[in-house]
Coordinates of C-alpha atoms in Angstrom, one line a residue:
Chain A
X28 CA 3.0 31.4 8.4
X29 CA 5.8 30.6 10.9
X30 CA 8.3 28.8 10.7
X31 CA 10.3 27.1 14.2
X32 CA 13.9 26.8 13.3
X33 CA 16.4 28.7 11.9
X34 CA 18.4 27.8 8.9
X35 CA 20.3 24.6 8.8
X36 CA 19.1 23.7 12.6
X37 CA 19.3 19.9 13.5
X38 CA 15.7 18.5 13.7
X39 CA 15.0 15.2 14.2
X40 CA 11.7 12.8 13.5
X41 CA 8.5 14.8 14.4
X42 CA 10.1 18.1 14.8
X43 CA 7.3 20.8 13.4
X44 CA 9.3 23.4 11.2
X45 CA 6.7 25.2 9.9
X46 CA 2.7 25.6 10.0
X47 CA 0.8 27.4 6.9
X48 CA 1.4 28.0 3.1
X49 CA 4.9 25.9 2.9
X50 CA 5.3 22.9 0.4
X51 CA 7.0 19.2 2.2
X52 CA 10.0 18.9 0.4
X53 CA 12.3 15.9 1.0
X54 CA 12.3 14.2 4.0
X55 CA 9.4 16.2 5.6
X56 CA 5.5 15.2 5.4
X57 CA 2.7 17.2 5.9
X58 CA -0.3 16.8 7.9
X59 CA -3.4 19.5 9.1
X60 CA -1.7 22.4 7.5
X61 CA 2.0 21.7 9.2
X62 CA 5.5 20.1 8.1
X63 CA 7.3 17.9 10.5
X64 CA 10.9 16.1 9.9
X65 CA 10.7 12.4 9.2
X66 CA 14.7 11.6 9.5
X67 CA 17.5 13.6 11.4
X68 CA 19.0 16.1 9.2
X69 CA 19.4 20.0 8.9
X70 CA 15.9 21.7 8.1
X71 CA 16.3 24.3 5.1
X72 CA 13.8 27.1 4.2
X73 CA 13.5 28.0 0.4
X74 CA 10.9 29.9 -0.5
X75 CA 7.7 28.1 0.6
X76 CA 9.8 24.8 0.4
X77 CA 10.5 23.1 3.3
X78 CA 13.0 20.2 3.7
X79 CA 15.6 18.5 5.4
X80 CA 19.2 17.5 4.2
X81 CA 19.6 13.7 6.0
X82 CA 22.4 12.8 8.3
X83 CA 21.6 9.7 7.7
X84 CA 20.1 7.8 5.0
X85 CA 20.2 4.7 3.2
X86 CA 20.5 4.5 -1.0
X87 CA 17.4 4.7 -2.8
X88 CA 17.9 3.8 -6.6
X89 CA 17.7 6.2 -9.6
X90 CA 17.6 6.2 -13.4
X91 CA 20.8 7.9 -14.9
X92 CA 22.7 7.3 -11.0
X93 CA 26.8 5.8 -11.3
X94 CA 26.6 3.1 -8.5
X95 CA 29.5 0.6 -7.3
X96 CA 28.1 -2.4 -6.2
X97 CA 29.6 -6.1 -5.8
X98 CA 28.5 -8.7 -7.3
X99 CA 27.0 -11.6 -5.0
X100 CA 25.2 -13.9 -7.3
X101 CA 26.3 -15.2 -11.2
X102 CA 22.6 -16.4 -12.4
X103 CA 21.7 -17.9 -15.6
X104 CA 21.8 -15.3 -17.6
X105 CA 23.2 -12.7 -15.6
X106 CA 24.2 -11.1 -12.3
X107 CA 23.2 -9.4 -9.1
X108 CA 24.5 -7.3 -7.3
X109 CA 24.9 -5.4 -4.4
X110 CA 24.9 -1.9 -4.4
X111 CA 24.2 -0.8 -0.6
X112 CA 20.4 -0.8 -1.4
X113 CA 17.5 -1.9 0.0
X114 CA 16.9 -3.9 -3.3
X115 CA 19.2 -6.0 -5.0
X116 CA 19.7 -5.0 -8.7
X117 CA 20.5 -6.9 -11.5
X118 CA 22.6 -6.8 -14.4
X119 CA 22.2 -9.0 -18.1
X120 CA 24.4 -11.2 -19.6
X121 CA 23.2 -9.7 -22.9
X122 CA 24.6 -6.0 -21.9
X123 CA 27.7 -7.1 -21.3
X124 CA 28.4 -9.2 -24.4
X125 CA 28.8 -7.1 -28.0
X126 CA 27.5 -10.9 -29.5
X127 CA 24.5 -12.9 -28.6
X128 CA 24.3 -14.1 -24.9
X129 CA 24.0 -18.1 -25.1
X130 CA 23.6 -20.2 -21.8
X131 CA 25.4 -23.3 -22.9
X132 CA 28.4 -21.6 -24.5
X133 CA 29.5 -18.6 -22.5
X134 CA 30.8 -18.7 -19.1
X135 CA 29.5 -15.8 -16.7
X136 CA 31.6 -16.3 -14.3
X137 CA 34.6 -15.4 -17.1
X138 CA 33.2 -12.4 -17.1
X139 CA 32.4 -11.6 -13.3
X140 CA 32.6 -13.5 -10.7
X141 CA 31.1 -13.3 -7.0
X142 CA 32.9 -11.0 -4.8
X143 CA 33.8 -8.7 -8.1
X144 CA 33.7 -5.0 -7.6
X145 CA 32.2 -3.1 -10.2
X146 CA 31.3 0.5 -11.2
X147 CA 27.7 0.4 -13.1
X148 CA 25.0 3.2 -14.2
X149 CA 21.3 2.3 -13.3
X150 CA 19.0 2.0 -16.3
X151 CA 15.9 1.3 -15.3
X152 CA 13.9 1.1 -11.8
X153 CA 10.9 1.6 -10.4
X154 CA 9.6 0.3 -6.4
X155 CA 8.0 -2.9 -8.5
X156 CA 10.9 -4.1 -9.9
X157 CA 14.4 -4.1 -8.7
X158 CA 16.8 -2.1 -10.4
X159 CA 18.5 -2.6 -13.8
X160 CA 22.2 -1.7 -14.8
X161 CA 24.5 -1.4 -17.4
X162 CA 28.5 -1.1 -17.7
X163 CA 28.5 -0.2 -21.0
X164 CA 29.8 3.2 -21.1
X165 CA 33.2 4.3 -21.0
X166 CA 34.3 4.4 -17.4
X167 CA 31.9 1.7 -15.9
X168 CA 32.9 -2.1 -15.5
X169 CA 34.7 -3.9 -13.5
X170 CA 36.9 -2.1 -10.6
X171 CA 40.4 -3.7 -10.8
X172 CA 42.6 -1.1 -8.6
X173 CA 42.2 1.0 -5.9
X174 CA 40.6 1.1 -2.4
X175 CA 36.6 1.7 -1.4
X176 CA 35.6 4.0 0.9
X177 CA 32.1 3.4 2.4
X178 CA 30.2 6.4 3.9
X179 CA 26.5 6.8 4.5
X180 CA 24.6 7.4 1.0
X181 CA 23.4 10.8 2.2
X182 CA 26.4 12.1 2.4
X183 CA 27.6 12.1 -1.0
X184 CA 26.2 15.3 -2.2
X185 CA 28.3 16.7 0.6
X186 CA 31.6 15.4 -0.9
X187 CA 30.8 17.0 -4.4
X188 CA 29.8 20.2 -2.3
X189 CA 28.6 23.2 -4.2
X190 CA 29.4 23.1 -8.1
X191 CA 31.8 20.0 -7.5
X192 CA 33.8 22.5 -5.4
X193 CA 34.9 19.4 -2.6
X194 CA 35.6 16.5 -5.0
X195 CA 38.0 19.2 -7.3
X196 CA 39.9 20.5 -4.2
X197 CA 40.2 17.0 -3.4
X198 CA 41.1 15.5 -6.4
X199 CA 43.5 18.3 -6.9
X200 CA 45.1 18.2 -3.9
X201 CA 45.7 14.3 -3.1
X202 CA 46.1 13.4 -7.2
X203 CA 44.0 10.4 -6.6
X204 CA 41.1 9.4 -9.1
X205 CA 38.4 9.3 -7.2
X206 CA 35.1 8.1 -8.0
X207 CA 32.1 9.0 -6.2
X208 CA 29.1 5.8 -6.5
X209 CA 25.5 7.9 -5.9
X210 CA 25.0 4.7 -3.3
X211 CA 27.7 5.4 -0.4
X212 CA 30.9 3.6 -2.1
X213 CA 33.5 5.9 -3.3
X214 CA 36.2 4.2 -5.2
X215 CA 40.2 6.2 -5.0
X216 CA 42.9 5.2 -7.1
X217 CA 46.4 7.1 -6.8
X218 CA 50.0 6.4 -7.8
X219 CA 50.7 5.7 -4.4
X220 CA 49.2 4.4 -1.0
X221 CA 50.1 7.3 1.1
X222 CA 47.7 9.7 -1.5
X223 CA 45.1 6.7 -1.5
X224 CA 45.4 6.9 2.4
X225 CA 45.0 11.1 3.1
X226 CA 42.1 11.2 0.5
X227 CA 40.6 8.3 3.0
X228 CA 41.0 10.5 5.4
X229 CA 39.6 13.2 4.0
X230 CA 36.6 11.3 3.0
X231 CA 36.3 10.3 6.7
X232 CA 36.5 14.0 8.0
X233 CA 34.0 15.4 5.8
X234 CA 31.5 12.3 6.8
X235 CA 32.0 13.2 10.2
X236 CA 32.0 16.9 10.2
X237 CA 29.4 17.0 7.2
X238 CA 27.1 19.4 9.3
X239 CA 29.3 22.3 10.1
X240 CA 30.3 25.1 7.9
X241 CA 33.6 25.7 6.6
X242 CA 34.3 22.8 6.0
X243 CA 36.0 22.6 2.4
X244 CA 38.6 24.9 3.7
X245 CA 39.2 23.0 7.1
X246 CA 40.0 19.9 4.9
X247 CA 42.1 21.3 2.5
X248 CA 43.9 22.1 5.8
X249 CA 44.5 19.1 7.1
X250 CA 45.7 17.6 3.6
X251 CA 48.4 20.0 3.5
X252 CA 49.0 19.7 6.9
X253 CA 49.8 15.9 6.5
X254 CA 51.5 16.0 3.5
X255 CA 53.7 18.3 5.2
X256 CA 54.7 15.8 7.8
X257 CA 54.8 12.8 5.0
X258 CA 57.5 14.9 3.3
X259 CA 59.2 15.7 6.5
X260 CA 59.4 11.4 7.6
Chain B
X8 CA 16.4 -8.1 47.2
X9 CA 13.8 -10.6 46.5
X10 CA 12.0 -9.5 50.0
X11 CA 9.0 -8.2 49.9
X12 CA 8.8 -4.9 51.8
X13 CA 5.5 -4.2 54.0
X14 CA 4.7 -0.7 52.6
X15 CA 6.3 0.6 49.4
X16 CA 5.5 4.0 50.0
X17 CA 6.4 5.5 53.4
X18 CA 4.9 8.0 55.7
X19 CA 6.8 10.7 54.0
X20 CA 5.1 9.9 50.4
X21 CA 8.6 8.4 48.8
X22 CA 8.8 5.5 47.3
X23 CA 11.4 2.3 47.9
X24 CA 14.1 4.0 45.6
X25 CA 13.1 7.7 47.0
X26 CA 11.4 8.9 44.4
X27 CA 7.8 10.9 44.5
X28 CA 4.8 9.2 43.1
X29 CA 5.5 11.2 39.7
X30 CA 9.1 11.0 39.6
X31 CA 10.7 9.0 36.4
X32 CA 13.7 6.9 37.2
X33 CA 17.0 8.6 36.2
X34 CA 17.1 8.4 32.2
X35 CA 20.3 7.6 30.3
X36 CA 20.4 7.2 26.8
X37 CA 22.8 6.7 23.5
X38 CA 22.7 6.4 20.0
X39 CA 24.7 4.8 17.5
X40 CA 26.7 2.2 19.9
X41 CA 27.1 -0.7 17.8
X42 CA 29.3 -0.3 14.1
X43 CA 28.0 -3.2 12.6
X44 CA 23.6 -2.7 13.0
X45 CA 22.1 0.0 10.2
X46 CA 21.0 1.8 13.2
X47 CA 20.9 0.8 17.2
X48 CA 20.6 2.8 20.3
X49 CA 21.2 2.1 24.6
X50 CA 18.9 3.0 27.5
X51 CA 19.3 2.5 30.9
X52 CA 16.3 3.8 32.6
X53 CA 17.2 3.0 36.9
X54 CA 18.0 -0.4 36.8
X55 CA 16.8 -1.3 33.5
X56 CA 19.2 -1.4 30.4
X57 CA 18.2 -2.2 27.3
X58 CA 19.7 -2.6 23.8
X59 CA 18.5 -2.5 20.3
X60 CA 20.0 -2.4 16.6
X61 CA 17.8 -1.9 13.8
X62 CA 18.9 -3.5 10.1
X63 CA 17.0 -2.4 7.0
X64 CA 14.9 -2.0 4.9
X65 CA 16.8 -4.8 3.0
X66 CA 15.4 -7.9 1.4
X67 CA 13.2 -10.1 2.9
X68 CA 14.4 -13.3 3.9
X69 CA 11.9 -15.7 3.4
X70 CA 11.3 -14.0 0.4
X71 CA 7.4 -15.0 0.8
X72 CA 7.1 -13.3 3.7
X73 CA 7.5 -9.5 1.4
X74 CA 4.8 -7.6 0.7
X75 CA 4.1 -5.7 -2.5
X76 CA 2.7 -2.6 -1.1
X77 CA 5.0 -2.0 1.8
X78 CA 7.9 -3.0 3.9
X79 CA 7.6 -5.2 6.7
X80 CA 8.3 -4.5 9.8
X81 CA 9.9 -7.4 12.1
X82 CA 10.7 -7.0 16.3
X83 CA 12.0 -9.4 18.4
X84 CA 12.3 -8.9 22.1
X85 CA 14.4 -11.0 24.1
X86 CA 15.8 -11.0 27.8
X87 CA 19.6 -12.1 28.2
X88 CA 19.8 -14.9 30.4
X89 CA 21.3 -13.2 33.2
X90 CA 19.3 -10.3 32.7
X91 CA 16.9 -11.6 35.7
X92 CA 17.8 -12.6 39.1
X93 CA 16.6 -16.6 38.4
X94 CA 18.3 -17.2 35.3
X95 CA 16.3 -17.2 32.5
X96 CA 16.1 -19.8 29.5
X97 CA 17.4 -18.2 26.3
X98 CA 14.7 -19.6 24.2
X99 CA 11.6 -17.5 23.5
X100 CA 9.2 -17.8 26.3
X101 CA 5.0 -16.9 25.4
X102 CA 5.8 -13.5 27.4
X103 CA 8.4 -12.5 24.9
X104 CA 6.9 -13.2 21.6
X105 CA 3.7 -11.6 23.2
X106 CA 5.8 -8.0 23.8
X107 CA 7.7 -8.5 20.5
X108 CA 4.3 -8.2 18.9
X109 CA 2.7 -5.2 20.9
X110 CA 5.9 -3.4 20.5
X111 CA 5.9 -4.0 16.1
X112 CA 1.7 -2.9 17.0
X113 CA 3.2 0.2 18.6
X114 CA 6.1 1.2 16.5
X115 CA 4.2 0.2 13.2
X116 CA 2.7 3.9 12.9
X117 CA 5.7 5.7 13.1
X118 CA 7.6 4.1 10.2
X119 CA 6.6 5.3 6.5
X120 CA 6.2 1.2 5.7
X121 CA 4.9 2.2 2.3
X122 CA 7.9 3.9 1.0
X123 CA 9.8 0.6 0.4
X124 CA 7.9 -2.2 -0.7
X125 CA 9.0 -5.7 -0.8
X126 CA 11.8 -5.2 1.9
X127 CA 12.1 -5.7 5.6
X128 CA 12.8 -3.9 8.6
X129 CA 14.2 -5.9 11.2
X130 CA 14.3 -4.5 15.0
X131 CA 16.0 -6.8 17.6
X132 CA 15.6 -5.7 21.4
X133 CA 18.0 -7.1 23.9
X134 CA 17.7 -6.9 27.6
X135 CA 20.7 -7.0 29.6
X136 CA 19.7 -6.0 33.0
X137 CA 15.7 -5.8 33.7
X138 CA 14.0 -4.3 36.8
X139 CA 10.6 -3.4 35.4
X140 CA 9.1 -1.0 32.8
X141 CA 11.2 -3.1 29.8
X142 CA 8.9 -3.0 27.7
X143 CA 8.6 0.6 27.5
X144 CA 12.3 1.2 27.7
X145 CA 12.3 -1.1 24.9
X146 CA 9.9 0.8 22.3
X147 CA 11.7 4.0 23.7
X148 CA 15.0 2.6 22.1
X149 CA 13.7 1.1 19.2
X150 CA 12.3 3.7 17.8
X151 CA 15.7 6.0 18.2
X152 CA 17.2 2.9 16.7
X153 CA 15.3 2.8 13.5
X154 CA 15.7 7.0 13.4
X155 CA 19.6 6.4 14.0
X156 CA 19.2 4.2 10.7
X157 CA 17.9 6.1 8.7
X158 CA 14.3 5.2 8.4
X159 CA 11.4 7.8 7.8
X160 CA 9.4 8.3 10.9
X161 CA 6.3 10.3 12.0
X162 CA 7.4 11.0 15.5
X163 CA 9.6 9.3 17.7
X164 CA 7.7 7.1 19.9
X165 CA 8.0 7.4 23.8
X166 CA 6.4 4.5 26.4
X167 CA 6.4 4.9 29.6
X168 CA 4.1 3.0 32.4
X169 CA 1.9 4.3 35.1
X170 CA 0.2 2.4 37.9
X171 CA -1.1 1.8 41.7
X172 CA 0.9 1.0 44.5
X173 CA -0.3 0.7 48.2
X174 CA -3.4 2.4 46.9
X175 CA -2.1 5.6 45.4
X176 CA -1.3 6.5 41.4
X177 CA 2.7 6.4 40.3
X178 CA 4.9 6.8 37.4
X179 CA 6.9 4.2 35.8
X180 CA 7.0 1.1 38.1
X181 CA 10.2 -0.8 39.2
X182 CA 10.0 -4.4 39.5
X183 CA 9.1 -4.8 42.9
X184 CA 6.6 -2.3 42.6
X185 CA 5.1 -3.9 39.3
X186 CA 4.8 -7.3 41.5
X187 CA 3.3 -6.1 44.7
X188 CA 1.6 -3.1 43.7
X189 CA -2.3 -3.5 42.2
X190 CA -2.0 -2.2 39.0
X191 CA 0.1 -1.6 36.0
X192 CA -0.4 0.3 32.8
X193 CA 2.3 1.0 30.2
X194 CA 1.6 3.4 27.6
X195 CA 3.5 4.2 24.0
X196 CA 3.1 7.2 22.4
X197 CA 3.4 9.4 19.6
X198 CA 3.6 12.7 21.3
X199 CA 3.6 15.8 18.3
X200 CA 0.7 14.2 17.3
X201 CA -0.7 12.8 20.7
X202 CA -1.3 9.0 19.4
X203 CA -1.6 6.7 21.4
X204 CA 0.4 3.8 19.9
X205 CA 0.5 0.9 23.2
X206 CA -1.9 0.9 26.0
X207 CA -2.2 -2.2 28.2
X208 CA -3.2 -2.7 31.7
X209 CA -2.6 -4.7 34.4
X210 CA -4.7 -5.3 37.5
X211 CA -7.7 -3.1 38.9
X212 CA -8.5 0.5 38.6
X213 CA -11.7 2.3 38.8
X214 CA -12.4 4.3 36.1
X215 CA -11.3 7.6 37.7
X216 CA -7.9 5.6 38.6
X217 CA -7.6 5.2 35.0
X218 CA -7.8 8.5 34.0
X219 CA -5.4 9.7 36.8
X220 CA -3.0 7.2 35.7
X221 CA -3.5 7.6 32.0
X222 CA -2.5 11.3 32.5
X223 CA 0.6 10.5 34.4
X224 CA 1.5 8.2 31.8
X225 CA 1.4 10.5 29.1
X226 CA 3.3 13.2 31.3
X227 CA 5.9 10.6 31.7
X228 CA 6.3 9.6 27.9
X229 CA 6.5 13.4 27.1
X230 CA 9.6 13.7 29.6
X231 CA 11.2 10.7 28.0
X232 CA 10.7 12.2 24.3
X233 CA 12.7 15.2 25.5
X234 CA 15.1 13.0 26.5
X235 CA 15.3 11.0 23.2
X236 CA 15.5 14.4 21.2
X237 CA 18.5 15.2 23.3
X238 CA 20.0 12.3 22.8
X239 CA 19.4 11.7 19.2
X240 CA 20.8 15.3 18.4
X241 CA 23.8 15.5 20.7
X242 CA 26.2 13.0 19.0
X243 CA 26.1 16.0 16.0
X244 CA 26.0 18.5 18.2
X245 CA 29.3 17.6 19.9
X246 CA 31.3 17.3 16.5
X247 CA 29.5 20.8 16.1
X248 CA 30.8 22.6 18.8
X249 CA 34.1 20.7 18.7
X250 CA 35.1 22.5 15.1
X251 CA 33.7 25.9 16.1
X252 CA 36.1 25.5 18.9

């Protein structure tokens, strides 16, 4: 049973990592007995499990995931939106309102309009139907302060890092909210724009650099580095 | 230029541009050059260049067009008007939508369609400078393109074309060579798993021509795979090495 990389190795599409007993985990597929890559990534070896972290990867929707999308359509009795998916998903009139929704009366756009940001959980999806969400629980609705950060959806996991150890470090460090959408939108709010603008920056560095090892440490680094020189200007 | 030249191979065995009868053109490749595609990826393969940006899987506009089972997949190859020596008419000639269907035909099998019904991919090949062997280029790209986005593939697919000039069996053709030479035969391929994706020919060969050139074919798309690999890996690599530093 052999395997033809070593841990955390860059593979890309069609790359054979291993041949015999293993299992395809994500992006992988198997075929006469052997597991090749299907997107760029770094292969991992656990167990008989074979998969690959992507490098790149656009947001596929799941049940229970916080999104940020915008919204880019008021409807009749709802919204959709766009939350950096390959489907559009859709949120009710009647989820947002504690009374009954009626078409003549209430005004949608009151409520949202196009263009709005807004942070939103998904409640229901499956490939047949686009995806459903709702903004009513306590920190979801609409996003009225802050900046958005857009990095590729695959990445996110990265910027929680192991046991949220990235996304503490820095929150802590910067003192910015920061709230991290499953789909690639990351949504900082600080007390002032030079915090709002180092946690972009951090966000950018660990996109880039999202491969390489060390990397929590590296960026806690550079945030003290350039507070540093903010203090001294 | 537009000469024709009496022999285009000469008493030493070169070819017009110097190279042996199984020599590819110098290669040069790039991923990830434009901000604004999903994916998109440069080749310049001699004188050819050749660029193309992938977008999706997104919605499918006309929506009628979706399927329910599986994404579809939508290519359009298109030659810049200056990319010719006679200027060419930006509108769609019957060549073009002719190779944007064989190249869909021959990138189709390396995409995992069926993992996102309902939505389009959408592949748009531009060539800005062409000098033969486009249409290979042109899958070669693509097909880094879509992996550059993000997209689930088999296998990269590599194309290359073989064929007969002044009577004797040669890789990848220039322009000249394609027009006075007897035969032409581009092949795309899905090399871990040796499928043939593309296969079209050109002109006369004998069957044992064929095979010959078949062969050289595929020996030519496995150089170019390398050369995809390298190039699809080595944007990461360089931030790699530059933190270790």
């Amino acid at each position: 049973m052999p395997t033809f990389f070593e841990k955390r190795e860059l593979v890309a599409p069609g790359d054979l990592l291993a041949e015999g007993d293993y299992i395809a985990g994500e992006n992988t597929y198997k075929e006469n007995n052997k597991i090749y890559a299907t997107r760029i990534g770094l292969v991992e070896y656990e167990n008989r499990k074979v998969s690959v972290v992507a490098l790149k990867a656009f947001y596929v929707p799941r049940v229970g995931d916080i999104v940020i999308g915008k919204i880019v359509e008021v409807g009749v009795s709802g919204w959709s939106v766009d939350i950096n998916s390959p489907y559009l998903a859709l949120l009710k009139a009647s989820d947002v309102m504690e009374r009954t929704f009626n078409p003549r009366r209430d005004d949608l756009t009151s409520i949202y309009d196009v263009g709005d940001m807004i942070i939103a959980k998904i409640t229901a999806y499956d490939r047949t139907h686009n995806p459903l969400l709702t903004v009513n629980e306590p920190g979801l609705g609409k996003i009225t302060r802050g900046q958005i950060v857009r990095v590729t959806p695959a990445k996110i996991p990265r910027i929680i890092g192991r046991k949220g150890s990235m996304i503490n470090m820095l929150k802590r460090e910067t003192g910015c909210r920061i709230t991290l959408g499953q789909n690639g939108l990351i949504l900082i709010s600080g007390r002032s724009l030079e915090s709002e603008r180092l946690a972009v920056m951090a966000i950018r560095k660990i996109e880039e650099e999202s491969h390489t090892s060390g990397l929590t440490d590296r960026v806690a680094e550079m945030i003290r580095k350039e507070k540093e020189r903010m203090k001294n200007e | 230029m537009s000469k024709t030249p009496e022999k285009l191979i000469n008493e030493k065995g070169l070819r017009l541009d110097g190279r042996k009868p199984d020599e590819l053109r110098p290669v040069k490749i790039e991923v990830g050059v434009l901000s604004n595609a999903d994916g998109s990826a440069y080749i310049e393969q001699g004188k050819s260049k050749i660029l193309a940006a992938v977008y999706g899987p997104k919605e499918v506009h006309p929506r009628h067009l979706a399927l329910p089972d599986r994404a579809v997949l939508r290519c359009r190859y298109h030659m810049a008007p200056f990319s010719v020596e006679q200027r060419k008419s930006p509108a769609p000639s019957r060549r073009e939508m002719e190779l944007s269907k064989v190249i869909r035909e021959a990138l189709e099998p390396a995409v995992f369609l069926e993992y996102y019904p309902r939505t389009s991919i959408d592949i748009f090949i531009e060539v800005l400078q062409a000098d033969g062997g486009t249409r290979c280029a042109g899958i070669t790209v693509a097909s880094l393109a879509l992996a550059d986005a993000g997209v689930p593939m088999r296998d990269l697919v590599a194309a290359c074309a073989a064929g007969k000039i002044d009577g004797k069996i040669v890789l990848d053709l220039t322009d000249t060579e394609d027009k006075n030479g007897e035969a032409d035969l581009p092949v795309a391929m899905m090399p871990t798993a040796e499928l043939i994706t593309l296969l079209q020919m050109d002109g006369m060969l004998t069957t044992e021509e064929f095979e010959e050139a078949l062969n050289v074919a595929v020996q030519g798309c496995k150089h170019i795979y390398e050369a995809q690999k390298e190039a699809l890996k080595a944007k990461y690599i360089e931030i790699k090495e530059a933190v270790q530093e």
